[in-house]
XYZ file of C-alpha atoms in Angstrom:
430
model
C 1.156 22.634 26.137
C 4.467 24.293 23.818
C 7.671 22.593 22.591
C 9.790 24.105 25.166
C 7.478 22.750 28.710
C 7.956 18.944 26.817
C 8.984 16.673 29.828
C 12.173 15.531 28.281
C 13.017 12.374 28.176
C 16.762 10.196 28.717
C 16.050 7.720 26.533
C 14.996 9.048 23.970
C 17.557 9.391 21.623
C 18.641 7.414 19.242
C 20.561 7.538 15.872
C 17.361 7.336 13.755
C 13.704 7.405 14.451
C 11.223 5.926 11.922
C 7.672 6.924 12.763
C 4.290 4.524 12.232
C 4.784 0.943 13.163
C 2.696 -0.374 9.921
C 4.827 -2.121 7.604
C 6.948 0.272 5.653
C 8.132 1.431 9.582
C 8.226 -2.063 10.547
C 10.042 -3.423 7.836
C 12.389 0.070 7.949
C 13.032 -0.441 11.776
C 14.083 -4.537 11.818
C 16.816 -3.728 8.375
C 18.283 -1.071 10.150
C 18.082 -2.454 13.704
C 19.568 -5.764 12.485
C 23.532 -3.667 11.136
C 22.881 -2.878 14.924
C 21.814 0.780 14.154
C 19.870 2.150 17.539
C 16.314 2.738 16.222
C 13.862 4.637 17.939
C 10.162 3.602 16.773
C 7.528 5.401 17.431
C 3.572 4.038 17.097
C 0.873 6.156 17.558
C -2.252 3.143 18.352
C -1.479 0.096 20.619
C -1.442 -3.628 19.269
C -3.162 -5.027 18.007
C -4.861 -2.563 15.744
C -6.282 -2.526 11.985
C -6.020 -0.583 9.679
C -8.830 -0.390 6.147
C -6.994 -2.575 3.806
C -8.044 -5.698 1.689
C -5.304 -7.818 3.636
C -4.175 -9.576 -0.664
C -0.341 -9.903 -0.726
C 0.135 -10.459 -4.180
C 3.290 -12.404 -4.774
C 4.946 -8.050 -4.666
C 4.446 -8.078 -1.169
C 4.884 -12.294 -0.643
C 8.659 -11.406 -1.656
C 8.697 -8.641 1.201
C 8.178 -11.277 3.618
C 9.740 -13.525 2.368
C 13.369 -10.992 2.346
C 12.882 -10.234 6.275
C 12.948 -14.438 6.805
C 9.247 -14.367 7.759
C 8.032 -18.459 7.349
C 4.379 -18.126 6.052
C 4.274 -21.903 5.560
C 2.038 -21.676 9.216
C -2.112 -21.849 9.145
C -1.426 -18.057 9.603
C -1.614 -17.931 5.781
C -4.325 -18.129 3.358
C -1.935 -18.530 0.301
C -3.684 -17.760 -3.421
C -3.157 -19.066 -7.038
C -3.589 -15.672 -8.635
C -6.478 -12.993 -9.772
C -10.091 -13.790 -10.550
C -10.965 -10.692 -13.132
C -14.522 -10.067 -12.715
C -15.958 -7.673 -15.002
C -18.767 -7.812 -18.055
C -20.651 -11.453 -17.602
C -17.810 -12.617 -18.259
C -14.690 -13.957 -14.733
C -11.210 -15.139 -16.338
C -8.867 -16.849 -13.140
C -5.855 -15.685 -14.054
C -2.560 -17.986 -12.362
C -0.271 -15.494 -10.644
C 2.802 -15.988 -13.499
C 6.028 -18.406 -12.737
C 9.244 -15.672 -12.515
C 12.573 -14.777 -11.355
C 12.090 -11.608 -9.186
C 8.611 -12.276 -7.557
C 6.923 -16.102 -5.810
C 3.741 -18.152 -8.054
C 1.606 -17.830 -4.940
C -0.165 -14.626 -2.690
C -0.967 -14.430 0.845
C -4.074 -12.999 2.457
C -3.700 -12.680 6.267
C -5.682 -9.613 9.016
C -3.818 -6.612 8.596
C -4.645 -7.037 12.583
C -2.659 -9.808 13.220
C -0.183 -9.168 10.174
C 1.027 -5.894 11.583
C 1.633 -7.239 15.381
C 3.410 -9.778 13.494
C 6.109 -7.194 11.546
C 5.917 -4.989 14.688
C 7.488 -7.111 16.952
C 9.592 -8.260 14.080
C 11.412 -5.178 14.266
C 12.122 -5.567 18.199
C 13.129 -8.781 18.290
C 16.173 -7.460 15.913
C 16.410 -4.732 17.968
C 14.327 -1.753 17.740
C 12.911 0.451 20.616
C 9.269 0.206 20.167
C 6.880 3.216 22.068
C 3.460 2.212 21.317
C 0.113 5.161 22.548
C 2.573 7.982 21.248
C 1.481 10.207 18.348
C 4.183 12.382 16.735
C 2.615 15.131 15.692
C 5.033 17.901 13.958
C 8.629 17.385 13.550
C 11.844 19.125 15.897
C 14.012 21.082 13.510
C 16.826 23.073 13.703
C 16.543 26.320 13.841
C 19.471 27.404 11.389
C 20.145 24.792 9.039
C 16.468 23.811 8.720
C 17.293 20.121 9.338
C 15.381 18.304 11.677
C 16.408 17.285 14.984
C 13.746 14.932 15.995
C 9.936 14.853 16.450
C 7.686 15.991 19.391
C 4.515 13.739 20.651
C 1.830 13.237 22.801
C 2.092 10.456 25.321
C 0.451 9.352 28.354
C 2.809 11.249 30.263
C 2.000 14.438 27.762
C 4.059 16.261 25.111
C 7.632 13.908 24.539
C 10.359 15.163 22.253
C 12.334 11.963 20.560
C 16.108 13.059 19.283
C 17.475 11.639 16.007
C 20.624 13.062 13.580
C 17.692 10.871 10.443
C 13.326 10.653 10.592
C 12.004 8.570 8.473
C 8.364 9.061 8.319
C 6.351 6.108 7.445
C 3.609 7.900 9.144
C 0.607 7.354 6.184
C -1.837 9.292 4.437
C -1.435 11.433 7.355
C 2.196 12.378 6.382
C 2.760 15.131 9.454
C 6.135 14.811 10.149
C 6.410 16.016 5.782
C 3.348 18.098 5.993
C 5.461 19.648 8.973
C 9.354 20.320 6.607
C 6.942 21.728 4.563
C 5.997 18.791 2.308
C 2.582 19.024 0.794
C 1.175 16.269 -1.753
C 1.503 17.323 -4.805
C -2.518 17.629 -6.580
C -0.792 16.368 -10.059
C -0.760 12.993 -9.226
C -3.606 10.345 -8.578
C -5.178 9.412 -4.698
C -8.096 7.048 -4.182
C -10.306 5.588 -2.060
C -10.854 3.115 -0.577
C -14.106 1.720 1.763
C -13.162 -2.568 2.891
C -15.932 -4.496 5.732
C -15.856 -8.257 6.810
C -18.967 -10.499 6.045
C -19.953 -14.191 7.779
C -19.127 -16.374 4.070
C -18.557 -20.250 4.414
C -19.256 -20.213 0.383
C -16.433 -17.150 0.089
C -14.397 -17.955 2.722
C -12.372 -20.443 0.917
C -10.355 -19.428 -2.396
C -8.046 -20.130 -4.743
C -7.594 -16.078 -6.253
C -8.434 -13.232 -4.825
C -11.097 -12.008 -6.773
C -11.471 -8.560 -8.844
C -14.363 -6.792 -9.531
C -14.072 -3.775 -12.772
C -17.151 -2.781 -12.827
C -18.997 -1.095 -9.791
C -22.777 -1.078 -10.329
C -24.849 1.154 -7.957
C -28.337 -0.088 -6.975
C -29.677 2.650 -5.028
C -32.355 2.639 -7.705
C -33.567 -0.940 -9.511
C -34.853 0.441 -11.828
C -31.895 2.211 -13.338
C -28.219 0.952 -11.874
C -24.838 2.744 -12.223
C -22.014 2.371 -13.252
C -19.577 3.796 -11.896
C -15.698 3.700 -11.468
C -13.697 1.964 -9.711
C -12.504 -1.801 -8.859
C -14.169 -4.186 -6.108
C -13.115 -7.006 -3.704
C -13.144 -10.036 -2.347
C -10.905 -11.578 -0.601
C -11.558 -15.106 1.527
C -10.180 -15.472 4.381
C -10.260 -19.091 5.299
C -12.074 -18.851 9.205
C -15.911 -18.751 7.201
C -15.484 -15.050 6.934
C -14.462 -12.306 3.501
C -13.180 -9.153 3.644
C -15.262 -7.147 0.652
C -14.287 -3.496 -0.100
C -14.231 -1.391 -3.526
C -12.116 1.082 -4.088
C -12.003 5.035 -7.064
C -9.507 7.168 -8.023
C -10.070 10.813 -8.018
C -9.135 11.152 -11.955
C -13.275 9.594 -11.838
C -16.557 13.272 -11.401
C -17.690 10.967 -9.314
C -14.771 11.242 -7.473
C -15.642 12.544 -3.782
C -19.045 12.893 -5.284
C -20.207 9.606 -3.729
C -20.898 7.851 -0.839
C -18.792 5.376 -1.192
C -19.887 3.488 1.745
C -23.096 3.577 0.782
C -22.086 2.088 -2.671
C -20.834 -0.606 -0.812
C -23.755 -1.989 0.133
C -25.658 -1.108 -2.610
C -22.944 -3.249 -5.351
C -22.975 -6.154 -2.998
C -26.789 -6.349 -3.237
C -26.306 -7.875 -6.432
C -24.355 -10.547 -5.430
C -25.848 -14.296 -5.399
C -27.617 -14.564 -1.983
C -25.621 -17.432 -0.905
C -22.736 -15.755 -0.765
C -24.105 -13.953 2.876
C -23.466 -10.158 2.119
C -25.241 -8.351 3.821
C -26.268 -6.243 6.758
C -27.449 -9.222 9.018
C -23.655 -11.275 8.153
C -21.294 -7.976 8.795
C -19.140 -8.116 10.844
C -17.887 -4.869 12.656
C -18.427 -1.422 10.291
C -17.250 -0.041 6.791
C -14.516 1.524 7.316
C -13.146 3.794 4.530
C -9.174 5.602 3.962
C -7.333 7.211 1.889
C -4.334 6.038 -1.054
C -1.150 7.806 -1.623
C -0.619 7.102 -5.052
C 2.212 7.755 -7.791
C 4.180 9.802 -5.766
C 2.054 11.975 -4.229
C 4.288 13.770 -1.517
C 8.312 14.550 -2.992
C 10.778 14.778 -2.213
C 11.011 11.449 -0.785
C 14.484 12.622 1.095
C 15.263 16.101 2.991
C 17.284 17.976 5.764
C 17.590 14.796 7.585
C 13.933 13.568 6.348
C 12.938 9.888 3.765
C 9.400 9.548 2.888
C 8.444 5.891 2.892
C 5.818 4.255 2.028
C 2.123 5.877 2.095
C 3.752 9.304 3.575
C 5.490 9.860 0.174
C 2.729 8.030 -2.781
C 3.289 4.469 -2.998
C 0.672 3.699 -3.428
C 0.796 1.581 -6.951
C -1.556 3.425 -9.139
C -2.438 0.977 -11.730
C -3.825 -0.710 -8.416
C -4.687 -0.320 -5.521
C -2.158 -1.600 -3.289
C 0.460 -0.631 -0.455
C 1.494 -2.910 2.051
C 4.827 -4.361 -0.976
C 5.732 -1.060 -2.520
C 5.730 -0.070 1.614
C 7.702 -2.468 2.217
C 10.220 -2.413 -1.047
C 11.104 2.045 -0.466
C 11.665 0.722 3.555
C 14.320 -1.621 1.801
C 15.513 1.221 -0.137
C 16.082 3.772 2.797
C 17.223 0.894 5.107
C 20.014 1.020 2.822
C 21.045 4.687 1.860
C 20.508 5.508 5.758
C 23.063 2.418 6.576
C 25.320 3.847 3.695
C 25.287 7.120 5.556
C 25.618 6.396 8.988
C 28.546 4.703 7.847
C 30.040 7.828 6.700
C 31.610 10.619 7.933
C 29.607 14.049 8.089
C 29.720 15.897 5.280
C 28.986 15.663 0.918
C 29.209 11.769 1.529
C 26.947 10.850 3.884
C 24.508 13.874 2.526
C 24.745 12.461 -1.187
C 24.005 8.307 0.476
C 20.448 10.302 1.681
C 19.725 11.678 -1.673
C 20.465 7.981 -2.778
C 17.053 6.952 -1.419
C 15.104 9.394 -3.652
C 17.594 8.513 -6.879
C 16.266 4.789 -5.355
C 12.398 5.818 -5.528
C 12.228 6.918 -8.528
C 15.064 4.174 -10.657
C 12.791 1.790 -9.182
C 9.077 3.039 -9.843
C 9.393 6.626 -11.209
C 7.957 5.639 -14.903
C 6.840 2.799 -13.528
C 4.241 5.467 -11.860
C 3.768 7.774 -14.881
C 2.168 5.357 -17.213
C 0.308 4.090 -14.114
C -1.184 8.036 -13.583
C -1.799 7.888 -17.267
C -4.127 5.045 -16.916
C -6.048 5.579 -14.364
C -6.428 8.921 -16.034
C -7.909 7.517 -18.487
C -10.225 4.110 -16.456
C -11.761 7.488 -14.660
C -13.850 7.268 -17.232
C -16.861 4.717 -17.191
C -17.186 4.104 -21.070
C -13.493 3.723 -21.616
C -13.829 1.024 -18.026
C -16.041 -0.677 -19.170
C -15.610 -0.694 -23.075
C -11.993 -2.201 -22.032
C -13.314 -4.934 -20.111
C -15.852 -5.868 -22.793
C -13.034 -6.565 -24.825
C -9.899 -7.747 -23.045
C -11.549 -10.262 -21.282
C -12.340 -12.237 -23.416
C -8.410 -11.989 -24.745
C -6.176 -14.309 -21.964
C -3.518 -13.861 -23.541
C -4.215 -9.728 -23.650
C -5.534 -10.155 -19.400
C -1.973 -12.186 -18.897
C -0.150 -8.591 -19.857
C -2.431 -7.158 -18.290
C -2.052 -8.786 -15.071
C 2.211 -8.650 -15.070
C 1.549 -4.975 -16.179
C -1.509 -3.647 -13.143
C -0.183 -5.764 -11.040
C 3.878 -5.249 -11.316
C 4.438 -8.528 -11.799
C 7.254 -9.267 -14.412
C 10.628 -9.865 -14.103
C 13.073 -6.951 -14.531
C 15.405 -9.044 -17.386
C 14.213 -12.090 -20.035
C 11.920 -12.970 -19.852
C 8.571 -14.353 -21.956
C 6.833 -11.506 -24.511
C 4.941 -9.962 -21.790
C 7.799 -8.940 -19.255
C 9.236 -7.514 -23.022
C 6.659 -5.291 -23.635
C 5.278 -4.093 -19.656
C 9.905 -3.207 -19.948
C 9.632 -1.429 -23.365
C 5.896 1.063 -22.312
C 7.975 0.911 -18.585
C 11.039 2.948 -20.597
C 9.104 5.143 -22.854
C 7.409 6.542 -20.113
C 9.078 9.285 -18.236
C 10.126 8.239 -14.741
C 7.446 10.875 -12.516
C-alpha cells in the first residue's frame, strides 16, 4: 500500500515527532514536553520490551538519569562502586573517580525496566506516545526536500504523522536517516555485542562492574585462541547476571566469528562455581550492532536530527551507548527549543544546525581519539601487550579508566583529568 492510500489520523500532527522511545527518544521527548512542546513519540514495540545491552550505567550515564530528576535510591537500582578489570592473569578494582562533572557511583537496571521507566517519564511530562507503530520512511516536501513527517505501519494499517521537525532516535536501523539519504560512514568504527542472562547466585551481588580484556576461544581446548574484544559480567542483584562480549570492526575476526558460540566457549573458561553454563542460562543469546564514533552524519539536515545510535553516538573506547544517547538527546532538545521559539527563517535554521555543532564540540575530538584507539586494540598482540604491561600499574589504569569511560572533569581536576583533556585537544574533531 503506497503513501497516497495511507490513513489520515486527525491526532497525527505535532510540533515535533520523536521516532523511537529508547533512552535517546524518551529523554528528548521528556525535555521537550516539559517545556511545552507538543511531542509525538512513536515506538515500534510495546512496553515492557527488552534490548541487547549490558544493563549497566557508568557514572556518565547516571548523570543523565539524575538530570531528568529520577530517584535512584530505590531497590530497582543496583549501585556499584567501580570497574573491575580482568586480564593477563590479574584483576584490578578501580573505584569510580570523585569528580565535579559526574557522580561517583554506577547503576545496574535491566533495559526491560529502564526503558519503560524513561518512556513513562516522557508521557508524564506530556509527550503523546504511540506504541506498536513502526516508522518505515520519512515524508518530504517535494519542493524543498525537507522532512515533513513520517509514515508508519500500525495495527490499523499505514498512517502518516506530520511535524516540521523529526528526531530520529530509531537506533542502529536508522530507517529515517536512510530515507533521507544519510548513509553510514565506513571510515568510522562499528562494533557488535552479544549477551545472555544466567542464574548465578555467587556473582549476582557485586559492588563492581566486571570487564574482561581477553576473550579466549576454547572451542578447541588444546589450542585456545585469543580474540580481540572484551567481555563483561554485571550482577543484577536478583540471583542472575548479565554476561556478554563485544568486538570491533577494526579486528580481522570481525564478521568472521560466530559470536554466540564464542560467548559459550569463553564462559567455559570461567570458574564452575559461577554457574555460567548452558544449564543455568535464561533465554537465548541476543545480538546487536554498536554504531560508533559518529558513523552517520550530518547530525542535522533538512528538519531531521539524528540522536543516539541513529547518529553513531556509541563510545568507540568502551562500547557504552546509553549515556551518550541521553547526552545527545539533551543537546538535540536544547537546539529544538531554541528553534521553535524563533520565527521562520535563517535564525531558526541556525538554531537547528547548532545541534550538529554542539555534538562536534561535545564529543568530536574525543571520538576521533577513540577511533584511533579502536584501530590499535583490534590487533590481539597489541591488546595482549597493553593488558600485561598496564594492569600492574594502578596509576596508569586510573588514567585509562578516565579516558576510556569518559570520566574526567572538564575544568580543574587532577593530573589524569589534565592528561585526558590534553590528548583530546590534540585530536582533530570527527
